[in-house]
């Protein structure tokens, strides 16, 4: 059976026009198509395209599938680090990138208790916590890769690193023995991956099309 692509497109357009939500559908299709176009342009152009622009402008916007990334020349790092919170906010950026409102609820946007905990209690005790993190990382590697002398093996890098990071971080947050519990680690890693998936999907749509 031969399918006429033009007729198929026209049929889809007719269905959209007849729908009471035609405007929303059209906007969603446009936003999705624009996101794919921007992502493909980034993939095909590569970093050389953006490096070339550094010769003309100090800041450039790089398109991604879900949002835009602002690249700033290295000579402005000190200036950016001194910018006040009301001009360059790490909290606001994290809220937008990870879409905390949709992933965790409005409380995560309004209550910043965990930021203060990380900046104060955790940061001040990093040197004391480092031996435990190192011990857990070594144990995680040895438990996943068991080799005798002169042996080699192949591992899938991404899930391998995920497990090591999950165990090392949770050694600090929840301690032994929970940081080595496989069910707990599955929940932690699954939550992290789901957060990224939801944020990527939500960021593909403008604010007025989000729930």
Backbone as numpy.savetxt, mean C-alpha at the origin, in Angstrom:
# Nx Ny Nz CAx CAy CAz Cx Cy Cz
-19.38 -18.51 -33.94 -20.22 -17.31 -33.94 -19.35 -16.06 -33.94
-19.56 -15.19 -34.91 -18.77 -13.98 -35.02 -19.45 -12.84 -34.26
-18.68 -12.17 -33.42 -19.22 -11.08 -32.60 -18.74 -9.75 -33.17
-19.68 -8.87 -33.43 -19.35 -7.52 -33.89 -19.03 -6.66 -32.67
-17.77 -6.27 -32.54 -17.34 -5.51 -31.37 -18.07 -4.17 -31.28
-18.29 -3.53 -32.43 -18.99 -2.25 -32.43 -20.40 -2.37 -31.90
-21.10 -3.44 -32.32 -22.46 -3.66 -31.83 -22.48 -3.97 -30.34
-21.47 -4.70 -29.89 -21.39 -5.03 -28.47 -21.20 -3.76 -27.63
-20.31 -2.88 -28.07 -20.09 -1.62 -27.36 -21.36 -0.79 -27.35
-22.03 -0.72 -28.50 -23.26 0.06 -28.59 -24.34 -0.50 -27.66
-24.41 -1.82 -27.58 -25.39 -2.46 -26.70 -25.10 -2.10 -25.24
-23.83 -2.11 -24.86 -23.46 -1.76 -23.48 -23.80 -0.30 -23.19
-23.55 0.57 -24.16 -23.87 1.99 -23.98 -25.37 2.20 -23.83
-26.16 1.45 -24.59 -27.61 1.55 -24.48 -28.09 1.12 -23.09
-27.48 0.05 -22.57 -27.85 -0.41 -21.23 -27.51 0.63 -20.17
-26.36 1.29 -20.35 -25.97 2.32 -19.39 -26.94 3.49 -19.43
-27.33 3.90 -20.65 -28.26 5.03 -20.79 -29.60 4.73 -20.15
-30.05 3.49 -20.23 -31.35 3.11 -19.69 -31.33 2.94 -18.18
-30.16 2.80 -17.61 -30.06 2.58 -16.17 -30.28 3.89 -15.41
-30.98 3.84 -14.27 -31.15 5.05 -13.45 -29.85 5.53 -12.83
-28.83 4.67 -12.86 -27.52 5.03 -12.31 -26.50 5.25 -13.42
-26.97 5.68 -14.57 -26.10 5.80 -15.74 -24.93 6.74 -15.49
-25.18 7.84 -14.78 -24.10 8.81 -14.56 -23.00 8.20 -13.71
-23.38 7.45 -12.67 -22.39 6.83 -11.79 -21.60 5.75 -12.53
-22.31 4.99 -13.36 -21.63 3.94 -14.13 -20.61 4.55 -15.08
-21.04 5.60 -15.78 -20.14 6.26 -16.73 -18.92 6.84 -16.02
-19.15 7.46 -14.87 -18.03 8.03 -14.11 -17.08 6.94 -13.64
-17.63 5.82 -13.19 -16.79 4.72 -12.74 -15.95 4.14 -13.87
-16.57 3.99 -15.04 -15.84 3.47 -16.20 -14.73 4.43 -16.60
-15.03 5.73 -16.58 -14.02 6.72 -16.96 -12.85 6.71 -15.99
-13.16 6.69 -14.69 -12.10 6.70 -13.68 -11.25 5.44 -13.79
-11.91 4.30 -13.97 -11.16 3.06 -14.10 -10.27 3.05 -15.33
-10.80 3.53 -16.45 -10.01 3.58 -17.68 -8.83 4.53 -17.54
-9.06 5.66 -16.89 -7.97 6.62 -16.69 -6.88 6.04 -15.79
-7.29 5.29 -14.76 -6.31 4.67 -13.89 -5.47 3.65 -14.62
-6.11 2.82 -15.45 -5.37 1.82 -16.22 -4.42 2.49 -17.20
-4.90 3.56 -17.85 -4.05 4.29 -18.81 -2.82 4.86 -18.11
-3.01 5.47 -16.95 -1.89 6.07 -16.22 -0.89 5.00 -15.79
-1.41 3.87 -15.33 -0.53 2.79 -14.88 0.27 2.22 -16.05
-0.39 2.02 -17.19 0.31 1.49 -18.36 1.38 2.46 -18.85
1.08 3.74 -18.77 2.07 4.74 -19.18 3.30 4.69 -18.29
3.07 4.50 -17.00 4.19 4.42 -16.07 5.03 3.18 -16.34
4.36 2.05 -16.61 5.08 0.80 -16.85 5.90 0.88 -18.14
5.30 1.42 -19.20 5.99 1.46 -20.48 7.09 2.51 -20.52
6.89 3.62 -19.80 7.89 4.70 -19.83 9.10 4.36 -18.97
8.85 3.78 -17.80 9.95 3.44 -16.92 10.49 4.65 -16.18
11.43 4.44 -15.27 11.97 5.55 -14.47 12.73 6.59 -15.29
13.26 6.19 -16.45 14.04 7.13 -17.26 13.22 8.34 -17.66
11.92 8.12 -17.91 11.04 9.22 -18.31 10.93 10.27 -17.22
10.85 9.83 -15.96 10.69 10.76 -14.85 12.02 11.41 -14.47
13.10 10.66 -14.61 14.42 11.23 -14.33 14.71 12.38 -15.29
14.26 12.24 -16.52 14.46 13.30 -17.51 13.76 14.59 -17.09
12.59 14.45 -16.48 11.83 15.64 -16.07 12.49 16.38 -14.92
13.32 15.68 -14.14 14.01 16.33 -13.03 14.92 17.47 -13.51
15.31 17.42 -14.75 16.16 18.48 -15.29 15.40 19.78 -15.48
14.07 19.69 -15.52 13.26 20.87 -15.80 12.45 21.33 -14.59
11.94 20.38 -13.80 11.09 20.74 -12.67 11.55 19.99 -11.43
11.46 20.61 -10.24 11.92 19.94 -9.02 10.95 18.91 -8.47
9.68 18.98 -8.90 8.67 18.05 -8.40 7.82 17.56 -9.57
7.54 16.27 -9.60 6.70 15.72 -10.66 5.69 14.75 -10.05
4.53 14.66 -10.69 3.49 13.72 -10.28 3.58 12.47 -11.14
3.71 11.33 -10.48 3.81 10.06 -11.17 2.47 9.33 -11.05
1.84 8.97 -12.17 0.55 8.28 -12.10 0.70 6.83 -11.65
-0.25 6.39 -10.83 -0.35 5.00 -10.43 -1.75 4.50 -10.72
-1.95 3.21 -10.54 -3.28 2.66 -10.80 -4.33 3.27 -9.90
-3.96 3.57 -8.64 -4.96 4.00 -7.67 -4.85 5.46 -7.28
-3.70 6.08 -7.49 -3.55 7.47 -7.06 -2.33 8.07 -7.76
-1.89 9.22 -7.28 -0.71 9.88 -7.83 0.38 9.93 -6.75
1.62 9.83 -7.19 2.76 9.93 -6.27 3.58 11.15 -6.65
3.87 11.98 -5.66 4.67 13.18 -5.88 6.14 12.86 -5.61
6.97 13.01 -6.63 8.41 12.80 -6.48 9.09 14.16 -6.36
9.92 14.28 -5.33 10.58 15.55 -5.04 12.09 15.35 -5.13
12.76 16.32 -5.71 14.21 16.25 -5.85 14.88 16.17 -4.47
15.96 15.40 -4.40 16.62 15.17 -3.13 17.10 16.43 -2.42
17.39 17.49 -3.17 17.91 18.70 -2.54 16.86 19.42 -1.69
15.59 18.98 -1.80 14.53 19.61 -1.00 14.15 18.79 0.23
14.89 17.72 0.50 14.54 16.85 1.62 14.55 17.60 2.95
15.60 18.39 3.19 15.69 19.14 4.45 14.53 20.11 4.60
14.19 20.77 3.51 13.08 21.72 3.56 11.76 21.02 3.87
11.56 19.87 3.26 10.33 19.12 3.50 10.26 18.60 4.93
11.40 18.19 5.46 11.41 17.65 6.83 11.08 18.72 7.86
11.30 19.98 7.52 11.00 21.07 8.46 9.60 21.65 8.27
8.87 21.14 7.29 7.53 21.67 7.03 6.60 21.35 8.20
5.75 22.31 8.60 4.82 22.06 9.71 3.74 21.05 9.33
3.11 20.49 10.36 2.11 19.44 10.16 0.91 19.92 9.36
0.57 21.21 9.48 -0.60 21.70 8.76 -0.33 21.90 7.27
0.93 21.78 6.85 1.27 21.90 5.43 1.61 20.54 4.81
2.38 19.75 5.52 2.71 18.39 5.08 2.44 17.44 6.24
1.33 16.75 6.18 0.91 15.91 7.29 1.12 14.43 6.96
1.95 13.78 7.76 2.14 12.34 7.60 0.86 11.58 7.93
0.14 12.05 8.95 -1.09 11.39 9.36 -2.13 11.44 8.25
-2.31 12.62 7.66 -3.29 12.76 6.57 -2.89 11.91 5.37
-1.59 11.88 5.08 -1.13 11.07 3.95 -1.40 9.59 4.20
-1.15 9.12 5.41 -1.40 7.72 5.74 -2.89 7.40 5.67
-3.72 8.35 6.12 -5.17 8.15 6.04 -5.62 7.98 4.59
-5.05 8.77 3.70 -5.43 8.71 2.29 -4.88 7.47 1.60
-3.62 7.16 1.87 -2.99 6.02 1.19 -3.64 4.70 1.60
-3.85 4.53 2.90 -4.39 3.26 3.41 -5.89 3.30 3.63
-6.52 4.45 3.35 -7.97 4.58 3.48 -8.45 4.01 4.82
-7.93 4.58 5.89 -8.24 4.07 7.23 -9.73 4.11 7.54
-10.41 5.10 7.02 -11.84 5.20 7.30 -12.59 3.96 6.83
-12.23 3.44 5.67 -12.93 2.29 5.11 -12.35 0.97 5.62
-11.08 0.98 5.99 -10.46 -0.25 6.47 -10.71 -0.51 7.95
-10.66 0.56 8.76 -10.74 0.37 10.21 -11.87 1.14 10.88
-12.42 2.13 10.19 -13.49 2.92 10.78 -13.04 4.35 11.05
-14.00 5.21 11.32 -13.71 6.63 11.53 -12.83 6.87 12.75
-12.91 5.98 13.73 -12.11 6.17 14.95 -10.62 6.17 14.64
-10.20 5.37 13.65 -8.78 5.30 13.31 -8.29 6.60 12.68
-9.21 7.35 12.08 -8.86 8.64 11.49 -8.76 9.72 12.56
-9.64 9.64 13.54 -9.73 10.71 14.55 -8.82 10.47 15.75
-8.60 9.22 16.13 -7.81 8.90 17.32 -6.40 8.51 16.91
-5.41 9.29 17.33 -4.03 9.06 16.93 -3.17 8.52 18.07
-3.78 7.76 18.96 -3.04 7.28 20.13 -1.86 6.39 19.72
-2.03 5.62 18.64 -0.96 4.71 18.25 0.24 5.47 17.67
0.00 6.64 17.10 1.13 7.44 16.59 2.04 7.88 17.74
1.43 8.34 18.81 2.22 8.79 19.95 2.96 7.62 20.60
2.30 6.46 20.63 2.96 5.28 21.20 4.20 4.90 20.40
4.07 4.95 19.08 5.21 4.59 18.22 6.33 5.61 18.35
5.96 6.90 18.34 6.98 7.95 18.38 7.71 8.01 19.72
7.00 7.69 20.80 7.60 7.86 22.13 8.06 6.52 22.71
7.13 5.71 23.20 7.53 4.48 23.89 8.32 3.53 23.01
7.84 3.30 21.78 8.52 2.33 20.92 9.87 2.84 20.44
9.90 4.06 19.94 11.15 4.61 19.40 12.23 4.71 20.48
11.85 5.11 21.67 12.84 5.26 22.74 13.41 3.93 23.22
12.70 2.84 22.94 13.15 1.53 23.43 13.63 0.62 22.31
13.91 1.18 21.14 14.34 0.35 20.01 15.63 -0.41 20.32
16.58 0.25 20.96 17.85 -0.41 21.25 17.66 -1.60 22.19
16.73 -1.47 23.14 16.48 -2.57 24.07 15.71 -3.70 23.41
14.91 -3.37 22.40 14.10 -4.38 21.72 14.85 -5.09 20.59
15.94 -4.49 20.14 16.64 -5.05 18.98 17.10 -6.49 19.17
17.65 -6.88 20.32 18.07 -8.29 20.49 16.92 -9.28 20.29
15.72 -8.93 20.76 14.58 -9.82 20.58 14.17 -9.92 19.12
14.19 -8.78 18.42 13.84 -8.78 17.00 14.84 -9.61 16.21
16.13 -9.44 16.51 17.16 -10.21 15.82 17.01 -11.70 16.09
16.74 -12.04 17.33 16.56 -13.45 17.69 15.38 -14.06 16.94
14.28 -13.31 16.85 13.10 -13.84 16.17 13.32 -13.96 14.66
14.02 -12.99 14.09 14.31 -13.06 12.65 15.18 -14.27 12.33
16.18 -14.52 13.15 17.05 -15.68 12.93 16.28 -16.98 13.10
15.42 -17.03 14.11 14.62 -18.24 14.34 13.63 -18.46 13.21
13.05 -17.37 12.70 12.08 -17.48 11.61 12.74 -18.00 10.34
13.94 -17.52 10.06 14.66 -17.98 8.87 15.04 -19.45 9.00
15.58 -19.81 10.14 16.03 -21.19 10.33 14.87 -22.17 10.35
13.70 -21.74 10.82 12.54 -22.64 10.87 11.92 -22.86 9.49
12.12 -21.90 8.59 11.55 -22.04 7.25 12.52 -22.63 6.25
13.80 -22.49 6.51 14.82 -23.04 5.61 15.72 -23.95 6.43
15.47 -25.25 6.33 16.27 -26.23 7.06 17.19 -26.94 6.07
18.46 -26.63 6.15 19.43 -27.18 5.21 20.61 -27.78 5.94
21.14 -28.80 5.35 22.41 -29.35 5.82 23.56 -28.65 5.10
24.76 -28.98 5.48 25.93 -28.36 4.87 25.97 -28.66 3.37
26.34 -27.65 2.60 26.50 -27.75 1.14 25.18 -28.02 0.42
24.06 -27.74 1.05 22.76 -27.89 0.40 22.21 -26.52 0.02
21.33 -26.52 -0.94 20.66 -25.28 -1.36 19.19 -25.56 -1.61
18.42 -24.52 -1.63 16.98 -24.67 -1.87 16.46 -23.41 -2.54
15.24 -23.49 -3.02 14.58 -22.36 -3.67 13.40 -21.93 -2.81
13.31 -20.65 -2.53 12.18 -20.12 -1.76 11.51 -19.02 -2.56
10.21 -18.87 -2.35 9.47 -17.76 -2.96 9.67 -16.53 -2.08
10.31 -15.53 -2.62 10.82 -14.42 -1.82 9.73 -13.68 -1.04
8.64 -13.32 -1.71 7.66 -12.44 -1.06 7.01 -13.07 0.16
6.40 -14.26 0.06 5.82 -14.86 1.27 6.86 -15.20 2.32
8.08 -15.53 1.88 9.16 -15.84 2.82 9.49 -14.61 3.67
9.65 -13.47 3.01 9.96 -12.23 3.73 8.78 -11.78 4.57
7.57 -11.97 4.05 6.37 -11.61 4.81 6.35 -12.31 6.17
6.65 -13.60 6.15 6.60 -14.37 7.39 7.66 -13.91 8.38
8.84 -13.64 7.87 9.93 -13.19 8.75 9.58 -11.85 9.38
9.08 -10.93 8.57 8.71 -9.60 9.09 7.57 -9.72 10.10
6.57 -10.55 9.78 5.43 -10.71 10.68 5.86 -11.25 12.03
6.71 -12.24 12.02 7.18 -12.81 13.28 8.04 -11.83 14.06
8.92 -11.12 13.37 9.83 -10.19 14.05 9.06 -9.03 14.67
8.11 -8.48 13.93 7.32 -7.35 14.44 6.44 -7.79 15.60
5.83 -8.95 15.47 4.94 -9.41 16.53 5.69 -9.88 17.76
6.97 -10.14 17.63 7.78 -10.43 18.81 7.78 -9.21 19.73
7.74 -8.02 19.13 7.69 -6.78 19.90 6.28 -6.50 20.41
5.29 -6.69 19.54 3.93 -6.28 19.88 3.22 -7.25 20.83
3.36 -8.55 20.60 2.62 -9.52 21.42 3.54 -10.49 22.15
4.81 -10.59 21.73 5.77 -11.44 22.42 5.57 -12.92 22.18
6.39 -13.71 22.87 6.30 -15.17 22.80 5.17 -15.67 23.69
4.50 -16.76 23.34 4.69 -17.60 22.14 3.77 -17.22 20.99
2.91 -16.19 21.20 1.90 -15.86 20.19 2.53 -15.42 18.87
3.69 -14.80 18.92 4.32 -14.32 17.69 4.74 -15.46 16.77
4.73 -16.70 17.27 5.08 -17.86 16.45 3.88 -18.75 16.14
2.72 -18.34 16.58 1.50 -19.10 16.32 1.09 -18.91 14.86
0.97 -20.01 14.13 0.70 -19.93 12.69 -0.67 -19.31 12.40
-1.65 -19.62 13.20 -2.98 -19.04 12.97 -2.96 -17.53 13.20
-2.26 -17.10 14.23 -2.15 -15.67 14.49 -1.42 -14.95 13.35
-0.35 -15.55 12.87 0.41 -14.95 11.78 -0.42 -14.88 10.50
-1.24 -15.90 10.26 -2.12 -15.87 9.08 -3.11 -14.71 9.17
-3.63 -14.47 10.36 -4.57 -13.36 10.56 -3.88 -12.03 10.33
-2.69 -11.88 10.90 -1.95 -10.62 10.78 -1.61 -10.33 9.32
-1.06 -11.33 8.63 -0.68 -11.12 7.24 -1.90 -10.92 6.35
-2.97 -11.66 6.62 -4.18 -11.50 5.83 -4.79 -10.12 5.99
-4.77 -9.60 7.23 -5.29 -8.26 7.47 -4.48 -7.21 6.73
-3.17 -7.36 6.74 -2.31 -6.40 6.04 -2.59 -6.41 4.53
-2.71 -7.59 3.96 -2.96 -7.69 2.52 -4.35 -7.17 2.17
-5.34 -7.47 3.00 -6.70 -6.97 2.75 -6.75 -5.45 2.84
-5.98 -4.88 3.76 -5.93 -3.43 3.89 -5.42 -2.78 2.61
-4.38 -3.34 2.05 -3.81 -2.80 0.81 -4.80 -2.95 -0.34
-5.48 -4.09 -0.42 -6.44 -4.32 -1.50 -7.59 -3.33 -1.43
-8.14 -3.14 -0.23 -9.26 -2.21 -0.07 -8.82 -0.79 -0.39
-7.65 -0.39 0.11 -7.16 0.96 -0.13 -6.93 1.20 -1.62
-6.37 0.22 -2.31 -6.12 0.36 -3.74 -7.43 0.53 -4.50
-8.43 -0.26 -4.14 -9.72 -0.17 -4.82 -10.40 1.17 -4.55
-10.43 1.59 -3.30 -11.09 2.85 -2.95 -10.39 4.04 -3.59
-9.06 4.01 -3.62 -8.30 5.13 -4.18 -8.48 5.29 -5.68
-9.03 4.29 -6.34 -9.26 4.40 -7.78 -10.46 5.27 -8.11
-11.25 5.63 -7.08 -12.45 6.43 -7.30 -12.32 7.77 -6.58
-12.86 8.83 -7.16 -12.84 10.14 -6.48 -13.73 10.12 -5.25
-13.56 11.11 -4.39 -14.28 11.14 -3.12 -15.79 11.06 -3.29
-16.34 11.74 -4.30 -17.79 11.79 -4.42 -18.40 10.48 -4.90
-17.58 9.52 -5.33 -18.08 8.21 -5.73 -17.85 7.15 -4.67
-17.25 7.53 -3.56 -17.00 6.56 -2.49 -18.20 6.48 -1.56
-18.41 5.33 -0.93 -19.57 5.18 -0.04 -19.46 6.07 1.19
